[in-house]
């Protein structure tokens, strides 16, 4: 049987620098590699950290000016943290928490383009 490993997920963004700053501050993700079109029509930046091989691909398209339609925001990328309280405090300070489910012990933050990111504690 073939094996598959999750490699990356793409989010299209309107302001690449704003998104890079958000992901670094909110989740500690930094630029791992970058691809730029020779004609300047796009820039793709892969962000990640030392915790996993999985990367988030941020794609900026020069000619895109209107916000992306994210539908009902039912899809999301989840991040596990070993310090849930500190993460919640940081995200509260940043003003990016968009939904909390205290019964489940999770919450969601929203990036500058409206993508939802789930924050979950390490469960033992």
Short mmCIF file of N, CA, C and O in Angstrom, two decimals:
data_model
loop_
_atom_site.label_atom_id
_atom_site.label_comp_id
_atom_site.label_asym_id
_atom_site.label_seq_id
_atom_site.Cartn_x
_atom_site.Cartn_y
_atom_site.Cartn_z
N UNK A 1 0.84 -1.19 0.00
CA UNK A 1 0.00 0.00 0.00
C UNK A 1 0.88 1.25 0.00
O UNK A 1 1.87 1.31 0.72
N UNK A 2 0.49 2.23 -0.79
CA UNK A 2 1.24 3.49 -0.83
C UNK A 2 1.07 4.24 0.48
O UNK A 2 0.03 4.16 1.12
N UNK A 3 2.11 4.96 0.85
CA UNK A 3 2.06 5.79 2.06
C UNK A 3 2.04 7.25 1.65
O UNK A 3 2.71 7.65 0.69
N UNK A 4 1.29 8.04 2.39
CA UNK A 4 1.22 9.47 2.15
C UNK A 4 1.50 10.20 3.46
O UNK A 4 1.08 9.77 4.52
N UNK A 5 2.24 11.29 3.35
CA UNK A 5 2.55 12.12 4.50
C UNK A 5 2.06 13.53 4.18
O UNK A 5 2.31 14.06 3.10
N UNK A 6 1.34 14.13 5.12
CA UNK A 6 0.89 15.50 4.89
C UNK A 6 2.11 16.41 4.78
O UNK A 6 3.03 16.33 5.58
N UNK A 7 2.10 17.28 3.77
CA UNK A 7 3.27 18.08 3.44
C UNK A 7 3.04 19.57 3.68
O UNK A 7 3.79 20.23 4.36
N UNK A 8 1.98 20.12 3.06
CA UNK A 8 1.64 21.52 3.30
C UNK A 8 0.19 21.79 2.93
O UNK A 8 -0.46 20.98 2.28
N UNK A 9 -0.30 22.93 3.39
CA UNK A 9 -1.63 23.42 3.03
C UNK A 9 -1.45 24.85 2.55
O UNK A 9 -0.62 25.59 3.08
N UNK A 10 -2.24 25.25 1.56
CA UNK A 10 -2.14 26.59 0.99
C UNK A 10 -3.25 27.50 1.47
O UNK A 10 -4.41 27.10 1.53
N UNK A 11 -2.87 28.74 1.82
CA UNK A 11 -3.83 29.82 2.06
C UNK A 11 -3.42 30.97 1.14
O UNK A 11 -2.25 31.37 1.13
N UNK A 12 -4.38 31.51 0.39
CA UNK A 12 -4.11 32.69 -0.41
C UNK A 12 -4.30 33.92 0.46
O UNK A 12 -5.27 33.99 1.22
N UNK A 13 -3.40 34.88 0.35
CA UNK A 13 -3.42 36.07 1.22
C UNK A 13 -3.34 37.34 0.38
O UNK A 13 -2.75 37.35 -0.70
N UNK A 14 -3.93 38.41 0.91
CA UNK A 14 -3.91 39.70 0.19
C UNK A 14 -2.67 40.53 0.52
O UNK A 14 -2.19 41.26 -0.33
N UNK A 15 -2.19 40.45 1.75
CA UNK A 15 -1.03 41.23 2.17
C UNK A 15 -0.02 40.26 2.79
O UNK A 15 -0.16 39.86 3.95
N UNK A 16 0.97 39.87 2.01
CA UNK A 16 1.92 38.84 2.42
C UNK A 16 2.68 39.24 3.68
O UNK A 16 2.81 38.43 4.61
N UNK A 17 3.16 40.46 3.76
CA UNK A 17 3.93 40.87 4.94
C UNK A 17 3.08 40.85 6.20
O UNK A 17 3.53 40.42 7.26
N UNK A 18 1.84 41.32 6.09
CA UNK A 18 0.92 41.30 7.24
C UNK A 18 0.70 39.86 7.70
O UNK A 18 0.71 39.57 8.90
N UNK A 19 0.51 38.95 6.75
CA UNK A 19 0.30 37.54 7.10
C UNK A 19 1.54 36.93 7.73
O UNK A 19 1.44 36.19 8.71
N UNK A 20 2.71 37.22 7.19
CA UNK A 20 3.96 36.68 7.76
C UNK A 20 4.14 37.16 9.20
O UNK A 20 4.54 36.38 10.07
N UNK A 21 3.85 38.43 9.45
CA UNK A 21 3.96 38.96 10.81
C UNK A 21 2.96 38.27 11.75
O UNK A 21 3.31 37.92 12.88
N UNK A 22 1.72 38.08 11.27
CA UNK A 22 0.71 37.42 12.09
C UNK A 22 1.13 36.01 12.45
O UNK A 22 1.08 35.62 13.62
N UNK A 23 1.52 35.21 11.48
CA UNK A 23 1.86 33.81 11.74
C UNK A 23 3.10 33.66 12.62
O UNK A 23 3.19 32.75 13.42
N UNK A 24 4.03 34.61 12.50
CA UNK A 24 5.21 34.57 13.38
C UNK A 24 4.81 34.90 14.82
O UNK A 24 5.18 34.18 15.75
N UNK A 25 4.04 35.97 15.00
CA UNK A 25 3.66 36.38 16.36
C UNK A 25 2.68 35.40 16.99
O UNK A 25 2.84 35.02 18.16
N UNK A 26 1.66 35.00 16.25
CA UNK A 26 0.59 34.17 16.82
C UNK A 26 0.98 32.72 17.01
O UNK A 26 0.55 32.09 17.98
N UNK A 27 1.80 32.17 16.11
CA UNK A 27 2.07 30.73 16.13
C UNK A 27 3.55 30.36 16.03
O UNK A 27 3.88 29.18 15.99
N UNK A 28 4.42 31.35 15.98
CA UNK A 28 5.86 31.06 15.91
C UNK A 28 6.30 30.45 14.59
O UNK A 28 7.33 29.79 14.53
N UNK A 29 5.53 30.68 13.52
CA UNK A 29 5.89 30.14 12.21
C UNK A 29 6.75 31.15 11.47
O UNK A 29 6.42 32.34 11.41
N UNK A 30 7.85 30.69 10.92
CA UNK A 30 8.75 31.58 10.19
C UNK A 30 8.97 31.06 8.77
O UNK A 30 8.74 29.89 8.47
N UNK A 31 9.44 31.94 7.92
CA UNK A 31 9.66 31.59 6.52
C UNK A 31 10.71 30.49 6.40
O UNK A 31 11.80 30.60 6.93
N UNK A 32 10.33 29.45 5.67
CA UNK A 32 11.23 28.32 5.42
C UNK A 32 11.81 28.38 4.01
O UNK A 32 12.96 28.03 3.80
N UNK A 33 10.99 28.79 3.06
CA UNK A 33 11.44 28.96 1.68
C UNK A 33 10.44 29.82 0.93
O UNK A 33 9.34 30.06 1.41
N UNK A 34 10.88 30.30 -0.24
CA UNK A 34 10.08 31.26 -1.00
C UNK A 34 10.26 31.00 -2.49
O UNK A 34 11.35 30.67 -2.94
N UNK A 35 9.17 31.19 -3.24
CA UNK A 35 9.21 31.13 -4.71
C UNK A 35 8.58 32.43 -5.23
O UNK A 35 7.51 32.82 -4.77
N UNK A 36 9.25 33.06 -6.18
CA UNK A 36 8.72 34.29 -6.76
C UNK A 36 8.67 34.14 -8.26
O UNK A 36 9.62 33.66 -8.88
N UNK A 37 7.57 34.57 -8.86
CA UNK A 37 7.43 34.53 -10.32
C UNK A 37 8.38 35.54 -10.93
O UNK A 37 8.55 36.65 -10.40
N UNK A 38 9.00 35.19 -12.04
CA UNK A 38 9.94 36.09 -12.70
C UNK A 38 9.25 37.37 -13.16
O UNK A 38 9.87 38.42 -13.23
N UNK A 39 7.95 37.31 -13.43
CA UNK A 39 7.22 38.51 -13.86
C UNK A 39 6.56 39.23 -12.69
O UNK A 39 5.83 40.20 -12.88
N UNK A 40 6.78 38.76 -11.46
CA UNK A 40 6.24 39.41 -10.28
C UNK A 40 4.77 39.15 -10.02
O UNK A 40 4.16 39.78 -9.17
N UNK A 41 4.18 38.20 -10.73
CA UNK A 41 2.74 37.96 -10.61
C UNK A 41 2.34 37.21 -9.35
O UNK A 41 1.18 37.24 -8.96
N UNK A 42 3.28 36.52 -8.72
CA UNK A 42 2.97 35.82 -7.48
C UNK A 42 4.21 35.66 -6.62
O UNK A 42 5.34 35.69 -7.12
N UNK A 43 3.98 35.49 -5.33
CA UNK A 43 5.01 35.10 -4.37
C UNK A 43 4.40 34.01 -3.51
O UNK A 43 3.29 34.17 -3.02
N UNK A 44 5.12 32.94 -3.34
CA UNK A 44 4.70 31.84 -2.47
C UNK A 44 5.74 31.71 -1.36
O UNK A 44 6.93 31.59 -1.63
N UNK A 45 5.27 31.76 -0.12
CA UNK A 45 6.16 31.61 1.03
C UNK A 45 5.66 30.46 1.88
O UNK A 45 4.48 30.38 2.20
N UNK A 46 6.56 29.54 2.19
CA UNK A 46 6.24 28.41 3.06
C UNK A 46 6.71 28.76 4.47
O UNK A 46 7.88 29.12 4.66
N UNK A 47 5.80 28.67 5.44
CA UNK A 47 6.15 28.94 6.82
C UNK A 47 6.00 27.67 7.64
O UNK A 47 5.18 26.81 7.33
N UNK A 48 6.82 27.55 8.66
CA UNK A 48 6.77 26.38 9.52
C UNK A 48 7.62 26.61 10.75
O UNK A 48 8.09 27.72 11.01
N UNK A 49 7.82 25.53 11.51
CA UNK A 49 8.69 25.58 12.69
C UNK A 49 9.35 24.23 12.89
O UNK A 49 9.13 23.30 12.11
N UNK A 50 10.14 24.13 13.94
CA UNK A 50 10.90 22.90 14.19
C UNK A 50 10.04 21.80 14.82
O UNK A 50 10.49 20.68 14.98
N UNK A 51 8.79 22.10 15.15
CA UNK A 51 7.92 21.13 15.80
C UNK A 51 7.38 20.07 14.85
O UNK A 51 7.00 18.98 15.28
N UNK A 52 7.31 20.39 13.55
CA UNK A 52 6.76 19.45 12.57
C UNK A 52 7.31 19.76 11.19
O UNK A 52 7.73 20.88 10.91
N UNK A 53 7.27 18.77 10.31
CA UNK A 53 7.70 18.98 8.93
C UNK A 53 6.63 19.70 8.11
O UNK A 53 6.91 20.28 7.08
N UNK A 54 5.38 19.64 8.57
CA UNK A 54 4.25 20.24 7.86
C UNK A 54 4.45 21.75 7.74
O UNK A 54 4.91 22.40 8.67
N UNK A 55 4.12 22.29 6.57
CA UNK A 55 4.27 23.73 6.35
C UNK A 55 2.96 24.33 5.86
O UNK A 55 2.13 23.65 5.26
N UNK A 56 2.80 25.62 6.12
CA UNK A 56 1.69 26.39 5.59
C UNK A 56 2.23 27.22 4.43
O UNK A 56 3.22 27.93 4.57
N UNK A 57 1.60 27.08 3.29
CA UNK A 57 1.99 27.81 2.09
C UNK A 57 1.12 29.05 1.98
O UNK A 57 -0.10 28.95 1.90
N UNK A 58 1.74 30.22 1.99
CA UNK A 58 1.02 31.49 1.84
C UNK A 58 1.28 31.99 0.43
O UNK A 58 2.43 32.20 0.04
N UNK A 59 0.21 32.15 -0.34
CA UNK A 59 0.33 32.57 -1.73
C UNK A 59 -0.25 33.96 -1.91
O UNK A 59 -1.41 34.21 -1.58
N UNK A 60 0.58 34.87 -2.43
CA UNK A 60 0.16 36.23 -2.75
C UNK A 60 0.12 36.37 -4.27
O UNK A 60 1.08 36.01 -4.95
N UNK A 61 -1.01 36.85 -4.78
CA UNK A 61 -1.18 37.07 -6.21
C UNK A 61 -1.27 38.57 -6.48
O UNK A 61 -2.15 39.24 -5.93
N UNK A 62 -0.38 39.08 -7.31
CA UNK A 62 -0.28 40.52 -7.56
C UNK A 62 -1.61 41.13 -8.01
O UNK A 62 -1.97 42.22 -7.56
N UNK A 63 -2.35 40.45 -8.86
CA UNK A 63 -3.55 41.04 -9.44
C UNK A 63 -4.80 40.85 -8.59
O UNK A 63 -5.87 41.35 -8.94
N UNK A 64 -4.69 40.19 -7.45
CA UNK A 64 -5.85 39.96 -6.59
C UNK A 64 -6.02 41.15 -5.65
O UNK A 64 -5.10 41.50 -4.90
N UNK A 65 -7.19 41.76 -5.67
CA UNK A 65 -7.44 42.91 -4.80
C UNK A 65 -8.63 42.69 -3.87
O UNK A 65 -8.72 43.33 -2.83
N UNK A 66 -9.55 41.80 -4.23
CA UNK A 66 -10.72 41.58 -3.39
C UNK A 66 -10.47 40.42 -2.44
O UNK A 66 -9.73 39.49 -2.75
N UNK A 67 -11.08 40.47 -1.25
CA UNK A 67 -10.91 39.38 -0.28
C UNK A 67 -11.36 38.04 -0.86
O UNK A 67 -12.25 37.98 -1.71
N UNK A 68 -10.74 36.98 -0.37
CA UNK A 68 -11.10 35.64 -0.81
C UNK A 68 -12.39 35.20 -0.15
O UNK A 68 -12.63 35.52 1.02
N UNK A 69 -13.22 34.46 -0.87
CA UNK A 69 -14.46 33.93 -0.33
C UNK A 69 -14.13 32.64 0.41
O UNK A 69 -13.75 31.65 -0.20
N UNK A 70 -14.28 32.66 1.72
CA UNK A 70 -13.94 31.49 2.53
C UNK A 70 -15.18 30.68 2.89
O UNK A 70 -15.14 29.85 3.80
N UNK A 71 -16.27 30.92 2.21
CA UNK A 71 -17.48 30.14 2.45
C UNK A 71 -17.99 30.35 3.86
O UNK A 71 -18.01 31.47 4.37
N UNK A 72 -18.37 29.28 4.50
CA UNK A 72 -18.91 29.34 5.85
C UNK A 72 -17.85 29.18 6.93
O UNK A 72 -18.17 28.95 8.09
N UNK A 73 -16.58 29.23 6.56
CA UNK A 73 -15.44 29.12 7.49
C UNK A 73 -15.50 27.83 8.29
O UNK A 73 -15.13 27.78 9.45
N UNK A 74 -15.98 26.77 7.66
CA UNK A 74 -16.08 25.49 8.34
C UNK A 74 -14.78 24.70 8.30
O UNK A 74 -14.60 23.75 9.04
N UNK A 75 -13.86 25.05 7.43
CA UNK A 75 -12.59 24.36 7.38
C UNK A 75 -11.57 25.14 8.22
O UNK A 75 -11.71 26.34 8.42
N UNK A 76 -10.57 24.43 8.74
CA UNK A 76 -9.56 25.10 9.55
C UNK A 76 -8.33 24.20 9.67
O UNK A 76 -8.39 23.01 9.40
N UNK A 77 -7.26 24.79 10.11
CA UNK A 77 -6.02 24.10 10.41
C UNK A 77 -5.87 24.16 11.93
O UNK A 77 -6.11 25.20 12.54
N UNK A 78 -5.50 23.04 12.56
CA UNK A 78 -5.40 22.99 14.02
C UNK A 78 -3.94 22.97 14.46
O UNK A 78 -3.10 22.33 13.83
N UNK A 79 -3.67 23.66 15.57
CA UNK A 79 -2.35 23.70 16.19
C UNK A 79 -2.47 23.24 17.63
O UNK A 79 -3.33 23.71 18.37
N UNK A 80 -1.59 22.34 18.03
CA UNK A 80 -1.53 21.86 19.40
C UNK A 80 -0.44 22.65 20.12
O UNK A 80 0.63 22.88 19.57
N UNK A 81 -0.73 23.07 21.36
CA UNK A 81 0.25 23.83 22.12
C UNK A 81 0.47 23.20 23.49
O UNK A 81 -0.47 22.69 24.10
N UNK A 82 1.71 23.27 23.96
CA UNK A 82 2.04 22.73 25.28
C UNK A 82 1.77 23.73 26.40
O UNK A 82 1.87 23.40 27.56
N UNK A 83 1.43 24.98 26.03
CA UNK A 83 1.10 26.00 27.04
C UNK A 83 -0.16 26.73 26.60
O UNK A 83 -0.10 27.85 26.09
N UNK A 84 -1.27 26.08 26.79
CA UNK A 84 -2.56 26.58 26.33
C UNK A 84 -2.90 27.93 26.94
O UNK A 84 -3.38 28.83 26.25
N UNK A 85 -2.64 28.09 28.24
CA UNK A 85 -2.97 29.34 28.92
C UNK A 85 -2.17 30.52 28.35
O UNK A 85 -2.71 31.60 28.12
N UNK A 86 -0.87 30.31 28.12
CA UNK A 86 -0.04 31.38 27.57
C UNK A 86 -0.46 31.70 26.14
O UNK A 86 -0.47 32.87 25.74
N UNK A 87 -0.80 30.67 25.38
CA UNK A 87 -1.26 30.89 24.00
C UNK A 87 -2.54 31.70 24.00
O UNK A 87 -2.69 32.67 23.25
N UNK A 88 -3.48 31.34 24.88
CA UNK A 88 -4.75 32.05 24.96
C UNK A 88 -4.52 33.51 25.36
O UNK A 88 -5.14 34.42 24.81
N UNK A 89 -3.61 33.74 26.28
CA UNK A 89 -3.30 35.10 26.70
C UNK A 89 -2.72 35.92 25.54
O UNK A 89 -3.11 37.07 25.32
N UNK A 90 -1.79 35.32 24.79
CA UNK A 90 -1.20 36.00 23.63
C UNK A 90 -2.27 36.33 22.60
O UNK A 90 -2.36 37.46 22.11
N UNK A 91 -3.10 35.36 22.27
CA UNK A 91 -4.11 35.57 21.24
C UNK A 91 -5.19 36.55 21.71
O UNK A 91 -5.72 37.31 20.89
N UNK A 92 -5.48 36.57 23.00
CA UNK A 92 -6.41 37.57 23.54
C UNK A 92 -5.82 38.96 23.37
O UNK A 92 -6.50 39.89 22.94
N UNK A 93 -4.54 39.09 23.72
CA UNK A 93 -3.84 40.37 23.58
C UNK A 93 -3.82 40.83 22.12
O UNK A 93 -3.98 42.02 21.83
N UNK A 94 -3.64 39.88 21.19
CA UNK A 94 -3.62 40.21 19.77
C UNK A 94 -5.02 40.51 19.22
O UNK A 94 -5.14 41.08 18.14
N UNK A 95 -6.05 40.12 19.96
CA UNK A 95 -7.43 40.37 19.52
C UNK A 95 -7.85 39.49 18.35
O UNK A 95 -8.73 39.86 17.58
N UNK A 96 -7.26 38.30 18.24
CA UNK A 96 -7.55 37.45 17.08
C UNK A 96 -8.40 36.23 17.42
O UNK A 96 -8.68 35.41 16.54
N UNK A 97 -8.83 36.08 18.68
CA UNK A 97 -9.71 34.96 19.03
C UNK A 97 -11.09 35.25 18.45
O UNK A 97 -11.67 36.31 18.71
N UNK A 98 -11.60 34.31 17.66
CA UNK A 98 -12.90 34.53 17.02
C UNK A 98 -13.98 33.59 17.55
O UNK A 98 -15.17 33.84 17.33
N UNK A 99 -13.59 32.50 18.22
CA UNK A 99 -14.59 31.58 18.77
C UNK A 99 -13.93 30.73 19.85
O UNK A 99 -12.80 30.28 19.68
N UNK A 100 -14.65 30.55 20.96
CA UNK A 100 -14.16 29.68 22.02
C UNK A 100 -15.20 28.62 22.33
O UNK A 100 -16.39 28.91 22.36
N UNK A 101 -14.73 27.39 22.55
CA UNK A 101 -15.60 26.31 22.99
C UNK A 101 -15.01 25.78 24.29
O UNK A 101 -14.15 24.90 24.28
N UNK A 102 -15.46 26.36 25.40
CA UNK A 102 -14.89 26.00 26.71
C UNK A 102 -15.19 24.56 27.08
O UNK A 102 -14.36 23.91 27.73
N UNK A 103 -16.36 24.03 26.67
CA UNK A 103 -16.69 22.64 26.97
C UNK A 103 -15.68 21.68 26.34
O UNK A 103 -15.30 20.68 26.95
N UNK A 104 -15.25 22.00 25.13
CA UNK A 104 -14.27 21.15 24.44
C UNK A 104 -12.84 21.52 24.81
O UNK A 104 -11.90 20.80 24.48
N UNK A 105 -12.65 22.68 25.45
CA UNK A 105 -11.32 23.12 25.84
C UNK A 105 -10.47 23.58 24.67
O UNK A 105 -9.26 23.37 24.65
N UNK A 106 -11.11 24.22 23.69
CA UNK A 106 -10.41 24.70 22.49
C UNK A 106 -10.88 26.12 22.18
O UNK A 106 -11.88 26.59 22.70
N UNK A 107 -10.15 26.78 21.30
CA UNK A 107 -10.60 28.05 20.75
C UNK A 107 -10.02 28.22 19.36
O UNK A 107 -9.15 27.45 18.93
N UNK A 108 -10.53 29.20 18.65
CA UNK A 108 -10.09 29.48 17.29
C UNK A 108 -9.58 30.91 17.21
O UNK A 108 -10.14 31.81 17.84
N UNK A 109 -8.56 31.11 16.40
CA UNK A 109 -8.10 32.45 16.07
C UNK A 109 -8.33 32.65 14.58
O UNK A 109 -8.48 31.68 13.83
N UNK A 110 -8.36 33.91 14.17
CA UNK A 110 -8.61 34.23 12.77
C UNK A 110 -7.43 35.03 12.25
O UNK A 110 -7.01 36.01 12.87
N UNK A 111 -6.90 34.62 11.09
CA UNK A 111 -5.77 35.34 10.51
C UNK A 111 -6.27 36.58 9.77
O UNK A 111 -7.48 36.80 9.67
N UNK A 112 -5.36 37.44 9.27
CA UNK A 112 -5.79 38.68 8.63
C UNK A 112 -6.70 38.50 7.42
O UNK A 112 -7.41 39.43 7.04
N UNK A 113 -6.69 37.32 6.79
CA UNK A 113 -7.55 37.08 5.63
C UNK A 113 -8.82 36.33 5.98
O UNK A 113 -9.60 36.00 5.10
N UNK A 114 -9.02 36.03 7.26
CA UNK A 114 -10.25 35.38 7.67
C UNK A 114 -10.17 33.88 7.87
O UNK A 114 -11.17 33.25 8.22
N UNK A 115 -9.00 33.28 7.67
CA UNK A 115 -8.85 31.84 7.89
C UNK A 115 -8.90 31.55 9.38
O UNK A 115 -8.30 32.26 10.18
N UNK A 116 -9.62 30.49 9.76
CA UNK A 116 -9.72 30.07 11.15
C UNK A 116 -8.64 29.05 11.46
O UNK A 116 -8.37 28.15 10.66
N UNK A 117 -8.03 29.18 12.65
CA UNK A 117 -6.98 28.28 13.11
C UNK A 117 -7.37 27.81 14.51
O UNK A 117 -7.60 28.62 15.41
N UNK A 118 -7.48 26.51 14.68
CA UNK A 118 -7.90 25.94 15.96
C UNK A 118 -6.69 25.78 16.88
O UNK A 118 -5.63 25.33 16.44
N UNK A 119 -6.86 26.13 18.14
CA UNK A 119 -5.80 25.97 19.13
C UNK A 119 -6.29 24.96 20.14
O UNK A 119 -7.35 25.13 20.76
N UNK A 120 -5.51 23.87 20.31
CA UNK A 120 -5.88 22.81 21.24
C UNK A 120 -4.71 22.55 22.18
O UNK A 120 -3.55 22.65 21.79
N UNK A 121 -5.01 22.19 23.42
CA UNK A 121 -3.93 21.84 24.35
C UNK A 121 -3.45 20.43 24.09
O UNK A 121 -4.16 19.61 23.50
N UNK A 122 -2.22 20.15 24.54
CA UNK A 122 -1.73 18.77 24.51
C UNK A 122 -2.61 17.99 25.45
O UNK A 122 -2.83 18.39 26.59
N UNK A 123 -3.15 16.90 24.97
CA UNK A 123 -4.02 16.06 25.82
C UNK A 123 -3.29 14.80 26.17
O UNK A 123 -2.74 14.12 25.31
N UNK A 124 -3.31 14.48 27.45
CA UNK A 124 -2.55 13.30 27.92
C UNK A 124 -3.46 12.16 28.25
O UNK A 124 -4.61 12.25 28.45
#
